[in-house]
Amino acid sequence: MNIKQNRILIFGAGVIGSVYALRFAQSGLDVTLLARGKRLETLQRNGLRYNDNGAVQQISVRTIEKLVNDDIYDFIFVPVRYDQAESALSAIKNNQSQTIITLTNTVGYDSWLKIVGDRLLPGFPGAGGDIKDDVLYAQFGSETWQGTIFGEINGQVTERVKELAAILETAGLHYEILHNIQAFHVSHAALAAVNKHFYANDGMVDITAARSEVILSKLAADVKQNIRLVEQAGIPVIPPETKAMGEWPDEDIISHYRQMLSNDFIIDVKLGNHAVSAKPEILLLDEVFHKTMTRLAQ
């Protein structure tokens, strides 16, 4: 199989979409980035600008504004927020591409399957960061569980799963193929939802407040409660590190988050522009997570 023959579309040019497009383009893969509005204009005018160890670099990436039905790709990546996923998939619905990889938070796939059917291949991104002054500040995880995570809903390792793994290997990216991708998504939602405590009425709390005992105590209590809810719903908590957090003393969870919030990159991820725009996603994820866990536990 010649990986370079695969046509790849990244449906969305936010932080996650941009960093995947960047890595794929750097690796010589056939990648196109769908963008809109000012982001599209910036990419067409300046290329994809990114931070490279303190220096701003630029790379040209093929861009489109709209996906037409007969423009067929081997893989369409959909790295959008959870609250935007249904509208993004609806925009792809009539396109004839056969594999659509969602890279986002979720607790289930029923509504997505109604839109795109078995073309859906659920996943989760192995990257994070921010965009500042049209410059991408992002990076991929350096360990397996920080890599791109994906798998068929039925747990089978299909040919398209193998092809996706080969693409990520070509790009030099860590990945993990899961036999229970929904268990991962639910487990991750349990942790992601607690980020609601970093939001203030007009944006994010400042770094001092984020590190405070007041906020981190609430966060620690929710981490443990959410993990218990997953277990009570009969869903495996994965990876093991997430399951273990459910048994930590509150002070250990507080210390863990305080240590993370001493890293400039993590501060950008948790409190930066990308986090501000993600507020609707986190609040919706928190709501749906609790409703779903309550229903499953009954």
XYZ file of C-alpha atoms in Angstrom:
298
model
C 0.000 0.000 0.000
C 1.299 3.413 -0.971
C 0.342 5.758 1.846
C 0.919 8.843 -0.284
C -1.981 7.806 -2.530
C -4.464 8.318 0.301
C -6.350 11.593 0.004
C -6.882 13.153 3.431
C -9.233 15.991 4.331
C -9.061 17.814 7.657
C -12.551 19.254 8.196
C -11.808 22.287 10.339
C -8.768 24.523 10.806
C -8.778 25.146 14.528
C -5.910 24.094 16.770
C -6.361 20.334 16.356
C -7.137 20.412 12.642
C -4.209 22.727 11.974
C -1.630 20.658 13.864
C -2.688 17.447 12.077
C -2.599 19.238 8.719
C 0.841 20.579 9.596
C 2.276 17.182 10.509
C 0.709 15.455 7.494
C 2.001 18.141 5.125
C 5.490 17.958 6.654
C 5.407 14.181 6.104
C 4.545 14.515 2.421
C 1.003 13.189 2.729
C -1.780 14.345 0.407
C -3.699 16.579 2.818
C -6.316 19.271 2.311
C -7.544 21.596 5.060
C -11.114 22.904 5.070
C -11.327 26.358 6.627
C -13.757 29.246 6.634
C -13.866 32.982 7.150
C -10.827 34.812 8.446
C -8.960 31.572 9.117
C -9.261 30.595 5.446
C -8.118 34.032 4.314
C -5.110 33.872 6.639
C -4.107 30.374 5.473
C -4.409 31.389 1.821
C -2.453 34.600 2.351
C 0.280 33.453 4.753
C 0.189 29.674 4.694
C -0.019 27.722 7.942
C 2.171 29.617 10.412
C 3.397 27.712 13.440
C 5.776 27.975 16.378
C 8.894 25.843 16.014
C 10.968 26.046 19.195
C 10.424 29.769 19.505
C 10.708 30.624 15.801
C 7.647 31.238 13.620
C 7.719 29.028 10.529
C 5.337 28.706 7.590
C 4.192 25.850 5.384
C 1.801 25.846 2.439
C -1.239 23.604 2.868
C -3.945 23.055 0.271
C -7.187 24.656 1.470
C -10.848 24.529 0.497
C -13.843 26.477 1.802
C -16.581 23.951 1.045
C -16.751 20.190 0.569
C -18.734 19.169 -2.494
C -20.418 15.781 -2.687
C -18.232 14.290 -5.426
C -14.885 15.394 -3.942
C -13.910 12.003 -2.524
C -11.265 11.441 0.164
C -9.935 8.209 1.626
C -10.116 9.694 5.115
C -11.956 12.743 6.429
C -10.787 13.871 9.867
C -13.356 15.873 11.846
C -11.464 17.620 14.702
C -14.249 19.857 15.984
C -15.694 20.584 19.407
C -18.285 18.191 20.810
C -21.020 20.840 20.511
C -20.165 21.290 16.816
C -19.863 17.625 15.842
C -23.416 17.043 14.635
C -23.434 20.129 12.395
C -20.014 19.185 10.961
C -21.119 15.632 10.220
C -24.336 16.939 8.666
C -22.229 19.060 6.302
C -20.344 15.893 5.272
C -23.398 13.631 5.116
C -23.940 13.727 1.357
C -20.271 13.485 0.456
C -19.367 10.000 -0.774
C -16.143 9.566 1.226
C -16.270 6.267 3.084
C -14.327 6.888 6.317
C -15.056 9.804 8.644
C -12.843 10.031 11.738
C -14.218 12.125 14.584
C -11.502 13.562 16.828
C -13.446 15.029 19.708
C -15.028 14.481 23.093
C -18.233 12.459 23.355
C -20.010 9.885 25.509
C -21.780 8.051 22.671
C -22.248 7.761 18.935
C -25.973 7.244 18.300
C -26.698 10.709 16.888
C -23.550 10.622 14.737
C -24.425 7.188 13.324
C -27.830 8.522 12.294
C -26.055 11.142 10.195
C -23.139 9.280 8.556
C -23.835 5.619 9.340
C -21.061 3.057 9.456
C -18.653 5.441 7.764
C -18.012 6.715 11.298
C -14.678 5.811 12.880
C -14.538 7.399 16.352
C -11.262 8.743 17.651
C -9.632 11.269 19.923
C -6.813 13.708 19.100
C -3.293 13.266 20.404
C -2.506 16.974 20.385
C -3.333 20.243 22.096
C -2.398 23.883 22.106
C -3.588 27.315 21.056
C -3.569 29.765 18.142
C -2.218 33.234 18.965
C -2.062 36.042 16.393
C -2.691 33.430 13.666
C 0.335 31.399 14.781
C -0.211 27.785 15.837
C 1.286 26.866 19.207
C 0.551 23.151 19.503
C 2.200 19.812 20.011
C 1.499 16.104 19.920
C 1.769 13.851 22.939
C 4.975 11.885 23.322
C 3.507 8.737 24.872
C 1.071 6.108 23.628
C -1.933 7.222 25.665
C -1.222 10.810 24.659
C -1.338 9.847 21.006
C -4.211 9.639 18.541
C -6.735 7.129 19.861
C -9.246 5.407 17.616
C -11.109 2.192 16.993
C -14.195 0.651 15.439
C -17.305 0.811 17.609
C -17.590 -2.990 17.392
C -13.946 -3.441 18.418
C -12.784 -5.073 15.193
C -9.424 -4.179 13.657
C -10.601 -3.506 10.125
C -8.587 -2.655 7.030
C -9.385 1.032 7.410
C -8.116 0.932 10.991
C -4.860 -0.586 9.733
C -4.614 2.031 6.973
C -5.152 4.865 9.437
C -2.450 3.411 11.690
C -0.081 3.327 8.711
C -0.818 6.984 7.926
C -0.059 8.013 11.497
C 3.150 5.972 11.435
C 4.189 7.741 8.245
C 3.624 11.054 10.030
C 5.641 9.823 13.031
C 2.692 10.085 15.408
C 1.944 7.920 18.418
C -1.421 6.148 18.325
C -3.480 3.535 20.142
C -6.100 1.266 18.533
C -8.807 0.487 21.080
C -11.231 -2.438 21.184
C -13.569 -0.400 23.398
C -13.364 3.137 22.083
C -16.579 4.183 23.829
C -15.165 3.238 27.238
C -12.238 5.554 26.529
C -14.497 8.398 25.417
C -16.696 8.106 28.505
C -13.656 7.854 30.793
C -12.068 10.891 29.198
C -15.315 12.845 29.418
C -15.288 12.176 33.158
C -12.022 14.144 33.381
C -12.674 16.726 30.671
C -15.964 17.816 32.231
C -14.228 19.004 35.422
C -12.547 21.770 33.428
C -15.827 23.665 33.934
C -14.308 24.881 37.214
C -11.777 26.980 35.277
C -14.496 29.134 33.703
C -15.486 32.543 35.011
C -18.515 34.548 33.889
C -16.452 36.482 31.353
C -13.926 33.848 30.249
C -11.334 31.913 32.221
C -10.154 32.370 35.784
C -6.591 33.652 36.070
C -3.712 31.312 36.775
C -3.608 32.172 40.486
C -7.263 31.279 40.925
C -6.847 28.139 38.792
C -4.127 26.906 41.172
C -6.092 27.830 44.283
C -7.307 25.378 46.896
C -10.871 26.587 46.390
C -11.073 25.639 42.697
C -8.846 22.580 42.799
C -10.762 21.095 45.747
C -13.976 21.261 43.707
C -12.180 19.791 40.725
C -10.731 16.912 42.774
C -14.132 16.027 44.212
C -15.665 15.972 40.733
C -12.851 13.827 39.320
C -13.500 11.138 41.915
C -17.278 11.383 41.643
C -17.239 11.213 37.824
C -14.985 8.163 37.788
C -17.318 6.472 40.270
C -20.265 7.243 37.994
C -18.527 5.553 35.072
C -17.871 2.469 37.179
C -21.451 2.400 38.478
C -22.671 2.513 34.873
C -20.724 -0.702 34.213
C -18.239 0.920 31.838
C -14.517 0.096 32.109
C -12.457 3.129 33.129
C -9.510 3.437 30.736
C -6.629 3.995 30.586
C -5.480 2.548 33.940
C -4.072 5.938 34.959
C -7.577 7.431 34.833
C -9.016 4.579 36.876
C -6.256 5.021 39.466
C -7.123 8.710 39.909
C -10.482 7.649 41.289
C -8.656 6.146 44.280
C -6.287 9.053 44.913
C -6.714 11.244 47.993
C -8.071 14.671 47.145
C -4.753 16.303 48.047
C -2.936 14.133 45.482
C -5.338 15.192 42.725
C -4.937 18.815 43.766
C -1.150 18.456 43.675
C -1.329 16.764 40.259
C -3.339 19.587 38.708
C -1.263 22.264 40.413
C 1.857 20.694 38.922
C 0.265 20.609 35.466
C -0.609 24.283 35.856
C 3.054 25.143 36.341
C 3.738 24.239 32.690
C 3.289 27.091 30.196
C 1.948 24.785 27.482
C -0.650 23.248 29.828
C -1.649 26.730 30.975
C -2.325 27.664 27.345
C -4.387 24.502 26.843
C -6.416 24.909 30.050
C -6.768 28.689 30.186
C -5.888 30.084 26.730
C -7.961 31.249 23.776
C -8.799 27.706 22.730
C -10.136 26.964 26.206
C -12.279 30.120 26.177
C -13.943 29.073 22.912
C -14.433 25.537 24.259
C -16.745 26.657 27.092
C -19.960 25.555 25.300
C -18.351 22.170 24.621
C -17.308 21.554 28.222
C -20.649 22.622 29.685
C -22.567 20.449 27.216
C -20.225 17.521 27.800
C -20.704 17.832 31.556
C -24.496 17.855 31.163
C -24.670 14.917 28.742
C -22.117 12.903 30.719
C -24.187 13.074 33.909
C -27.467 12.369 32.137
C -25.960 9.372 30.364
C -24.309 7.906 33.455
C -27.542 8.287 35.447
C -29.532 6.533 32.729
C -27.036 3.671 32.385
C -26.832 3.109 36.137
C -30.612 2.630 36.456
